[in-house]
Coordinates of C-alpha atoms (C1' of nucleotides) in Angstrom, one line a residue:
Chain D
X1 CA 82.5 71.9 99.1
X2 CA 83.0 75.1 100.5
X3 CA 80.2 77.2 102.4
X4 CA 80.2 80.4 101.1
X5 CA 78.0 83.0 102.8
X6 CA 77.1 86.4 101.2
X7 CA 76.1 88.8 103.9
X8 CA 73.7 91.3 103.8
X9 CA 76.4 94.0 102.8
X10 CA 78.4 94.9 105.8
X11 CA 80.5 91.8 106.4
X12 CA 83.2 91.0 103.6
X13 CA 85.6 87.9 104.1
X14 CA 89.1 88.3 105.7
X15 CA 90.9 88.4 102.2
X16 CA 88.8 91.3 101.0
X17 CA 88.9 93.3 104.3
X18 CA 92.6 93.6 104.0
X19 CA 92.8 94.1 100.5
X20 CA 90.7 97.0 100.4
X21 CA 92.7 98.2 103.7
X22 CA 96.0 97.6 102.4
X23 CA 94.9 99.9 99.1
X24 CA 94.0 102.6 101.1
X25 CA 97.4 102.6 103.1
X26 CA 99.5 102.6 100.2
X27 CA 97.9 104.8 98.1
X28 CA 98.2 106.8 100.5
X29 CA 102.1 106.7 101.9
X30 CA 103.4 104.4 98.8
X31 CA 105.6 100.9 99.2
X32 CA 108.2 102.1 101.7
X33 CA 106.0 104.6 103.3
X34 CA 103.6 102.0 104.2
X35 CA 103.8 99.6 107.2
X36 CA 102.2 95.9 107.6
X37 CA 100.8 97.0 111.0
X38 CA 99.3 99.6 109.9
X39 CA 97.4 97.8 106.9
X40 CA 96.6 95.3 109.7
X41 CA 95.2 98.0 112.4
X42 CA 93.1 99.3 109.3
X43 CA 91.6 96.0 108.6
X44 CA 91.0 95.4 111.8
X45 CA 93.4 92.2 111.8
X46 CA 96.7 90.9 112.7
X47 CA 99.9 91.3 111.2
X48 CA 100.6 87.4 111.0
X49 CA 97.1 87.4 109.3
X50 CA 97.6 89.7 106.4
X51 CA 100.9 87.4 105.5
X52 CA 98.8 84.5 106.3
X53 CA 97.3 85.4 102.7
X54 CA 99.5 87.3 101.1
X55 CA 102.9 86.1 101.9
X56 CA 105.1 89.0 101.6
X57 CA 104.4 93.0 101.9
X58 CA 105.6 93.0 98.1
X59 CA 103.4 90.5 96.9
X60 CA 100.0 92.4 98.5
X61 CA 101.9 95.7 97.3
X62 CA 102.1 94.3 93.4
X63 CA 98.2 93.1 93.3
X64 CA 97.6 96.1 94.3
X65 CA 99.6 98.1 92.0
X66 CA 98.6 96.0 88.5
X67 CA 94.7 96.8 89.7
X68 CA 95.1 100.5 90.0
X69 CA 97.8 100.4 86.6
X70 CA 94.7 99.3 84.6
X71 CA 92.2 101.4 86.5
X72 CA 94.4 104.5 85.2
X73 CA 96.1 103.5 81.9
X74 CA 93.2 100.7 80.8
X75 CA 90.4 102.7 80.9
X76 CA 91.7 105.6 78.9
X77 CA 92.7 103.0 76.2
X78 CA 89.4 101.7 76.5
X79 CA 88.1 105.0 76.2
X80 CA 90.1 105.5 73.0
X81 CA 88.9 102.5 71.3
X82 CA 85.0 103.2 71.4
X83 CA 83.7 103.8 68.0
X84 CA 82.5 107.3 68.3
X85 CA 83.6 110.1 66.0
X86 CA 86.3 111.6 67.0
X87 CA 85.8 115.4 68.5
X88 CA 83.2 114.0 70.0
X89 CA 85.0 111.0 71.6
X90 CA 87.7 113.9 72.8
X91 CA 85.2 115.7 74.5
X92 CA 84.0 112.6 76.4
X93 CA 86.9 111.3 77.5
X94 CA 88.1 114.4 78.7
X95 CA 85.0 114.7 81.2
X96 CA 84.7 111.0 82.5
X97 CA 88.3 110.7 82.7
X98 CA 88.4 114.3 84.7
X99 CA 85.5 112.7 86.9
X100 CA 87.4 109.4 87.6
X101 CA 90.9 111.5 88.6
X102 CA 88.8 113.8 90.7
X103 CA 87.1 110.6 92.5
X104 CA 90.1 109.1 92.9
X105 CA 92.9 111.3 93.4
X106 CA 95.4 109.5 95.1
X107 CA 96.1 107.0 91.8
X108 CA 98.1 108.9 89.5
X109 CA 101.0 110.1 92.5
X110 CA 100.7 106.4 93.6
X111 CA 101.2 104.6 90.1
X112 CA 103.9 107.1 88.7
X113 CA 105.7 107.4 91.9
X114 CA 106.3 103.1 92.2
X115 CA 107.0 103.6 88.6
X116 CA 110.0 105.5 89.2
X117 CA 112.2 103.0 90.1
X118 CA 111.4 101.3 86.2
X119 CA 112.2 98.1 87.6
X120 CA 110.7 95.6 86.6
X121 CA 108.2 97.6 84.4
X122 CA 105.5 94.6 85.2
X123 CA 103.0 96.3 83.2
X124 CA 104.2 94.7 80.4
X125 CA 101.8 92.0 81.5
X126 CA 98.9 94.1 80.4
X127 CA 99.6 94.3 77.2
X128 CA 99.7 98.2 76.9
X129 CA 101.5 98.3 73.7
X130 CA 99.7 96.0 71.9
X131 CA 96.5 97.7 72.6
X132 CA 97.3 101.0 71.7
X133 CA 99.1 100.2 68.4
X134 CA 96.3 97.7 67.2
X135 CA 93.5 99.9 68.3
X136 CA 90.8 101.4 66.5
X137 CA 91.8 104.8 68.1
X138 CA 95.0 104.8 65.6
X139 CA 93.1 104.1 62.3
X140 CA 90.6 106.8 63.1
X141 CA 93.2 109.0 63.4
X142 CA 94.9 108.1 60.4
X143 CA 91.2 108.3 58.3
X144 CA 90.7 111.4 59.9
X145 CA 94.5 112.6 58.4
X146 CA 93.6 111.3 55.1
X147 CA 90.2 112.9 54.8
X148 CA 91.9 116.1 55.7
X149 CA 90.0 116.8 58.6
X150 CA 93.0 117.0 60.6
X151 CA 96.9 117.8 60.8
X152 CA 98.9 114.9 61.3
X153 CA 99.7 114.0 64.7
X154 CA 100.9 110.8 66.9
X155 CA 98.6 109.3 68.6
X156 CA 100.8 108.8 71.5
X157 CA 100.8 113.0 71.4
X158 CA 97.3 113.2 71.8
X159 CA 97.1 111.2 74.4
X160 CA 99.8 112.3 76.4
X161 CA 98.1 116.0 76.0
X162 CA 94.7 115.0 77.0
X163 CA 96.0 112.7 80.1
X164 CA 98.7 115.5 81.0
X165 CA 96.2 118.2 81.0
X166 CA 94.3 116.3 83.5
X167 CA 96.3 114.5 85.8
X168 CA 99.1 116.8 86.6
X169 CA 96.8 119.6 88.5
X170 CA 96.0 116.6 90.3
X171 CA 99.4 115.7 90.8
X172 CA 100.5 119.6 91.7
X173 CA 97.0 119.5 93.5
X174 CA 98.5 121.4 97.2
X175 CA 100.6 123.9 94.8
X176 CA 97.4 124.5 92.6
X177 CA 94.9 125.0 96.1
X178 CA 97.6 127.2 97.7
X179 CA 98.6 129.7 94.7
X180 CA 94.8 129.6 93.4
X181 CA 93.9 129.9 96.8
X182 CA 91.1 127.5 96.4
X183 CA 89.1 125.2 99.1
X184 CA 87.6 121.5 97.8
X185 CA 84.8 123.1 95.8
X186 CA 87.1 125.9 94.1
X187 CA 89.7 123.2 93.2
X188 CA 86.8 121.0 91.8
X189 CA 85.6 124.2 90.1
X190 CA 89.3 124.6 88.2
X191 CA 88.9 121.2 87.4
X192 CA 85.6 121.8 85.7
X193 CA 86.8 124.4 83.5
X194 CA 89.5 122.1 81.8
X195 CA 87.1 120.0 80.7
X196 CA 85.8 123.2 78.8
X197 CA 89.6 124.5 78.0
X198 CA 91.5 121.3 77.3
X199 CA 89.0 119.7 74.5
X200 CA 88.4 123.4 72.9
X201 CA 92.3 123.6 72.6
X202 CA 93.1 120.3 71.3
X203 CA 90.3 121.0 68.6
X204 CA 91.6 124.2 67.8
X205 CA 95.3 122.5 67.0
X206 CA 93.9 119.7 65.5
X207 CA 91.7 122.1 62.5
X208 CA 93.7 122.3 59.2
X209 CA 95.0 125.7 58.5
Chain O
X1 CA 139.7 133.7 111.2
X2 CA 138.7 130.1 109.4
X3 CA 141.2 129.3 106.7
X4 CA 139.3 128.0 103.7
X5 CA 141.4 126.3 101.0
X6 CA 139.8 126.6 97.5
X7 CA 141.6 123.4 95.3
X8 CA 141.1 122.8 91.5
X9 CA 138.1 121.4 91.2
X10 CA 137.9 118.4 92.8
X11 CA 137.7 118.9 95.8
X12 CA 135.3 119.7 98.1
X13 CA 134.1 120.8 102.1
X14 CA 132.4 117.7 103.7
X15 CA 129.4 119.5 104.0
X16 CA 129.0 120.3 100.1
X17 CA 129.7 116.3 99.6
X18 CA 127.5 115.3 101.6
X19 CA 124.1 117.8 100.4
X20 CA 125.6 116.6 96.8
X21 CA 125.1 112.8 98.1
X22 CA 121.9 113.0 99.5
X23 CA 120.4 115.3 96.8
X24 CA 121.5 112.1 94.6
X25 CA 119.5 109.7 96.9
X26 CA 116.8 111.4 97.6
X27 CA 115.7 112.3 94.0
X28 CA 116.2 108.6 93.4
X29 CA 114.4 106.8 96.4
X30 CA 112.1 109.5 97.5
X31 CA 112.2 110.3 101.8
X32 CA 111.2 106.5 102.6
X33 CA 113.3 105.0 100.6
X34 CA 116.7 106.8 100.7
X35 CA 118.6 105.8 103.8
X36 CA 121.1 107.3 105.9
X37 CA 123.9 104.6 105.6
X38 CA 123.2 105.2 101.5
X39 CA 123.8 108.9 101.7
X40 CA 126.6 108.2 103.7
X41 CA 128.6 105.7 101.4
X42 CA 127.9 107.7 98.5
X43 CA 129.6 111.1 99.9
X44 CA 132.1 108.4 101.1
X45 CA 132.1 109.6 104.7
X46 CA 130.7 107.9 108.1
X47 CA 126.5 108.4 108.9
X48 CA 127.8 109.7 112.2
X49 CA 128.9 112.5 110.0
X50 CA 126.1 113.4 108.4
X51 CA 124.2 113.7 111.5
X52 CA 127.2 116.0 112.7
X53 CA 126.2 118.2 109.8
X54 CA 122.7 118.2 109.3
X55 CA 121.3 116.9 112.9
X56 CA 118.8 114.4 111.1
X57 CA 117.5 112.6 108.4
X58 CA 114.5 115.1 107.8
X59 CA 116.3 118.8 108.1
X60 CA 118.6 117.1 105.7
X61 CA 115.8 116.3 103.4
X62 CA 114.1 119.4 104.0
X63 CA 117.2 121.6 102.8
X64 CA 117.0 120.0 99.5
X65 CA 113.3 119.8 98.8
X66 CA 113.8 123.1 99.3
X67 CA 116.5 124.1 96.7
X68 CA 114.4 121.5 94.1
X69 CA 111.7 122.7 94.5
X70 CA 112.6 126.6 93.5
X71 CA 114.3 124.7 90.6
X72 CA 111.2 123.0 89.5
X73 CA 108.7 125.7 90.0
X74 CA 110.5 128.8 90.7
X75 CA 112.3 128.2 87.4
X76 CA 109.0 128.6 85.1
X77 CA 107.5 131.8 87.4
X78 CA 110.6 133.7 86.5
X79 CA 110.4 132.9 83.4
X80 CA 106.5 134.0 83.0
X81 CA 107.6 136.9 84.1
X82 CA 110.1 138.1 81.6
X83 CA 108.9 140.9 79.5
X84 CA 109.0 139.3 76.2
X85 CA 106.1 139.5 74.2
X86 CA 103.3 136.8 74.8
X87 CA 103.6 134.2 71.9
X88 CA 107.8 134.5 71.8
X89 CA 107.4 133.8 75.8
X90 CA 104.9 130.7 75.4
X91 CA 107.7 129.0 73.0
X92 CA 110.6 129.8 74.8
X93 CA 109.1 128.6 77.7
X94 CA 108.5 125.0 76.5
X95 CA 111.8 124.9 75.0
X96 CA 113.4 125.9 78.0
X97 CA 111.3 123.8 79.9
X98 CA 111.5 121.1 78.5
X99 CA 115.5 120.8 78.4
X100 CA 115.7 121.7 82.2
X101 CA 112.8 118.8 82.7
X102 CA 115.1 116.4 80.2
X103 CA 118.2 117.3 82.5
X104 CA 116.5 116.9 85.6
X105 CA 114.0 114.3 85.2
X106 CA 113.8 112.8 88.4
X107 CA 113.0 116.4 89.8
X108 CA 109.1 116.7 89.1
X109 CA 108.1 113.0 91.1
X110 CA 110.4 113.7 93.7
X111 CA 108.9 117.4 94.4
X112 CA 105.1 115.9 93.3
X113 CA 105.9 112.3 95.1
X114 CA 106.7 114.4 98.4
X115 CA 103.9 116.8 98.3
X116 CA 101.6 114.0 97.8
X117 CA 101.5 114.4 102.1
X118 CA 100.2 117.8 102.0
X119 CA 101.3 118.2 105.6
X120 CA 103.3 121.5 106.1
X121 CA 103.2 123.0 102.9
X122 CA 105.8 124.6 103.5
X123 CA 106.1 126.1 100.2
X124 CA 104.7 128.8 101.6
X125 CA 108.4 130.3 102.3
X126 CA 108.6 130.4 99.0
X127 CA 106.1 133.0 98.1
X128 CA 104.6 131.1 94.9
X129 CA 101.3 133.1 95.2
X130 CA 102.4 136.2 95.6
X131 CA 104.9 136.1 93.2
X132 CA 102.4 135.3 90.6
X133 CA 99.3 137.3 91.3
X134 CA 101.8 140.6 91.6
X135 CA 103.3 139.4 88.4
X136 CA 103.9 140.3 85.2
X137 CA 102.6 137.8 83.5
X138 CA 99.0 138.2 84.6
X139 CA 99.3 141.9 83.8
X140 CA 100.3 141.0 80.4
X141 CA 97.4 138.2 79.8
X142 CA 94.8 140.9 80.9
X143 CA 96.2 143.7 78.4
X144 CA 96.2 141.0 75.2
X145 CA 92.5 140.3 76.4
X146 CA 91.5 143.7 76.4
X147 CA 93.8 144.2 73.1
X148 CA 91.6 141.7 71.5
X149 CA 94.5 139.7 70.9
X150 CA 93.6 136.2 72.7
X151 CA 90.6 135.3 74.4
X152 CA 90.3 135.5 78.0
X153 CA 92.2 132.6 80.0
X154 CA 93.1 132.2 83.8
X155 CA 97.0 132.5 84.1
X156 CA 96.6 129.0 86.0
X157 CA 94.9 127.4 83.5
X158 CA 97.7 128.8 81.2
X159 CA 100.7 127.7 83.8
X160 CA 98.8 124.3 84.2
X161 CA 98.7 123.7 80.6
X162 CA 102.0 124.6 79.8
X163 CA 104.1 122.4 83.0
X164 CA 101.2 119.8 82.2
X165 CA 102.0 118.7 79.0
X166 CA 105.8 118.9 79.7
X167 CA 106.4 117.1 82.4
X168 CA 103.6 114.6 82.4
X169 CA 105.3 112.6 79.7
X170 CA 108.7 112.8 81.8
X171 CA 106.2 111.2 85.2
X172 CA 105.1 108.6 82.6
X173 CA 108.8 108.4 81.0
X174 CA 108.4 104.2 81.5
X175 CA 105.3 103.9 80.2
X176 CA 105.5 106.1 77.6
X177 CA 108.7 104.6 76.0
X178 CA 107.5 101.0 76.4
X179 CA 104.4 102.0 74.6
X180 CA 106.5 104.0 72.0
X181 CA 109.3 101.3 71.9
X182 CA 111.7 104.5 72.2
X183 CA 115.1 104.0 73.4
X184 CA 116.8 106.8 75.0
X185 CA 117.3 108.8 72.0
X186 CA 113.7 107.9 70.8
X187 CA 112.2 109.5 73.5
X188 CA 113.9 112.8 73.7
X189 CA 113.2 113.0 70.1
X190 CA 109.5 112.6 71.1
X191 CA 109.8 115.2 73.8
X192 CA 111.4 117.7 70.9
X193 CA 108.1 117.2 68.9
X194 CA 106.6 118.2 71.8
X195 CA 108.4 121.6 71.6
X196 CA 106.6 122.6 68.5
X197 CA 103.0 120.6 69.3
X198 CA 102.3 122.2 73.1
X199 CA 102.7 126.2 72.3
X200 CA 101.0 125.7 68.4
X201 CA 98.2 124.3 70.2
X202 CA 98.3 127.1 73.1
X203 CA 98.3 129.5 70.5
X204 CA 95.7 127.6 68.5
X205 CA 93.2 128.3 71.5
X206 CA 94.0 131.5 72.5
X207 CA 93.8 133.0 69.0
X208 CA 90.0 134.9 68.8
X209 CA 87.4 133.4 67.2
Chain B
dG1 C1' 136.0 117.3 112.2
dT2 C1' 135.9 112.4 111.9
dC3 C1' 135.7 108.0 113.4
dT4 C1' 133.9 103.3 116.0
dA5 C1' 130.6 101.3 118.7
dT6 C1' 126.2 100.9 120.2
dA7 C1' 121.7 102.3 122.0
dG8 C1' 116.9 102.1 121.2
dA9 C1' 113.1 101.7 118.3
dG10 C1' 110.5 99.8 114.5
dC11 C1' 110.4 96.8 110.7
dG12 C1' 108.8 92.2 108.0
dA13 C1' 108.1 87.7 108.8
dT14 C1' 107.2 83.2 111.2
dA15 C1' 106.5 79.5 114.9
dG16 C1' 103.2 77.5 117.4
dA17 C1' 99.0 77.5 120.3
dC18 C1' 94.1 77.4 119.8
Chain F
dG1 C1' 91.6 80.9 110.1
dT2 C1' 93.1 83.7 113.7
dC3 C1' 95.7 84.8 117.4
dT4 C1' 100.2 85.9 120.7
dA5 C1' 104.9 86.0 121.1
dT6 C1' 109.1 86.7 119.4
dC7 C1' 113.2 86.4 116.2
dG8 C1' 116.5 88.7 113.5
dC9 C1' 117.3 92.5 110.9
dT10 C1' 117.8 97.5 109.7
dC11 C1' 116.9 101.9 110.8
dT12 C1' 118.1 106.8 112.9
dA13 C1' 120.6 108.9 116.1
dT14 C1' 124.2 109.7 119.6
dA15 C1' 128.1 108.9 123.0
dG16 C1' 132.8 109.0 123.4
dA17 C1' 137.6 108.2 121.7
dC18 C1' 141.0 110.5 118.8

DNA sequence: GTCTATAGAGCGATAGAC
DNA sequence: GTCTATCGCTCTATAGAC
């Protein structure tokens, strides 16, 4: 049986320690940008250590990358699927998801950036498709059509418009700062004004004429 | 007095060949993962060579981060600031846009991949801010405000919206046709929807209420 | 201007002691 | 589990012949 001892908050076992070291590394510089030594020197370990238990720089690289995939894709498909009416559920998600971009910046570049390659496109393991084309999100939209309280439009549209809106000032975030000519709070201030603009416009397009 | 040959077509200086090689590389694998020896074997010439020519790895990279990155974002400022009228403008825009983003497509992460540093900014040569507070454009949003014609709207809200929604779905190109199950026909066809969706819904919003 | 050869540094990974 | 030491490879850059 294995002793397992939870400390009072500090302390975290080796495994962990790395983990949350080696995220912060290659968010931060990407796969080839990173270096083992450095994930090490952040963890406060050695190099032999962090293959010790992850084997291979790729291997730590891909748990890393299929946790922040569905902490940037999952949760606006889960978002999607809640059962509130829609304008309202467009408003919502355009705030929380605004909020979660803004607390972690660094996820989008990171995830599209690996992506670029295509490869192996590994996030076919989660399943993506499946959710969106069985979700509830798609029939609403379709009721909504039918009822004619909206124009027809894909749901892969929408969300491409309401996760574009967001993300790319993120993405463009130095551009945006320099041009605007905005410090942290001004840039976080923009931000909080999509979450006014970008619902209000999507609404406005999404009225019958 | 240098003799310079001009041939059919063919044909060119080493130094052209090379830039041409790296550009290739580099859009593909990003500063890290572009190497010298790949650059080299694609211009079909000896790395030696290309340090002859460009002294190192990063003025090298530099030159063409440079030239891509007047494409990617010069390209829609000079476009802003034709004097069209403001609705004709919005749609040419995307449609210009969007087939220069459909040509280019590995242009937005390599530009957004690269900036995700920060460091120099040296987009500063560039003049971005200038160009577009002095503009045109903003002169023209201001006079359909006070027309009555649209309702008030920060020209980077506008700019944001408009790149946003274009090129996000060319960041998430992967994702986007595995969700879609688009080949590569499907998913310009998608983009092409776009062309009509983005500036109906810009419009949509900016009409008066 | 173009090549070969190599210097010199940094990388990922592992063997082996404790 | 954790360390030190080191192997073998690849990288950028340059010296020097032609």
């Amino acid at each position: 049986m294995a002793k397992v001892v939870i400390m009072a908050g500090e302390e975290q076992d080796t495994e962990a320690k790395i983990k949350r070291a080696a995220e912060q590394v290659f968010l931060e510089y990407g796969y080839e940008g990173a270096k083992i030594r450095q994930i090490a020197d952040a963890a406060g370990v050695n190099i032999a250590l962090v293959n010790y238990y992850f084997r291979s720089k790729e291997q730590l690289f891909k748990s890393i990358y299929m946790e922040n995939f569905r902490a940037f894709f999952g949760r606006i498909v889960m978002m999607l699927n809640e059962e509130t009416p829609l304008e309202v559920k467009i408003w919502k998600i355009v705030d929380r998801y605004t909020d979660f971009i803004l607390d972690n910046p660094l996820i989008p570049i990171f995830i599209l950036a690996e992506n670029r390659k295509g490869s192996d496109v590994f996030f076919k393991e989660l399943h993506v498709r499946e959710v969106i084309k069985s979700a509830y999100f798609t029939k609403q939209l379709q009721e909504e059509v039918s009822k004619g309280n909206i124009r027809p439009i894909k749901p892969l549209h929408l969300i491409m418009t309401i996760v574009g809106n967001i993300v790319f000032p993120i993405l463009a975030r130095p551009i945006v700062s320099y041009v605007g000519d905005f410090d942290s709070d001004g840039f976080r201030q923009f931000m909080e004004e999509r979450k006014k603009i970008v619902p209000e416009m999507i609404m406005a397009y999404l009225r019958p004429v």
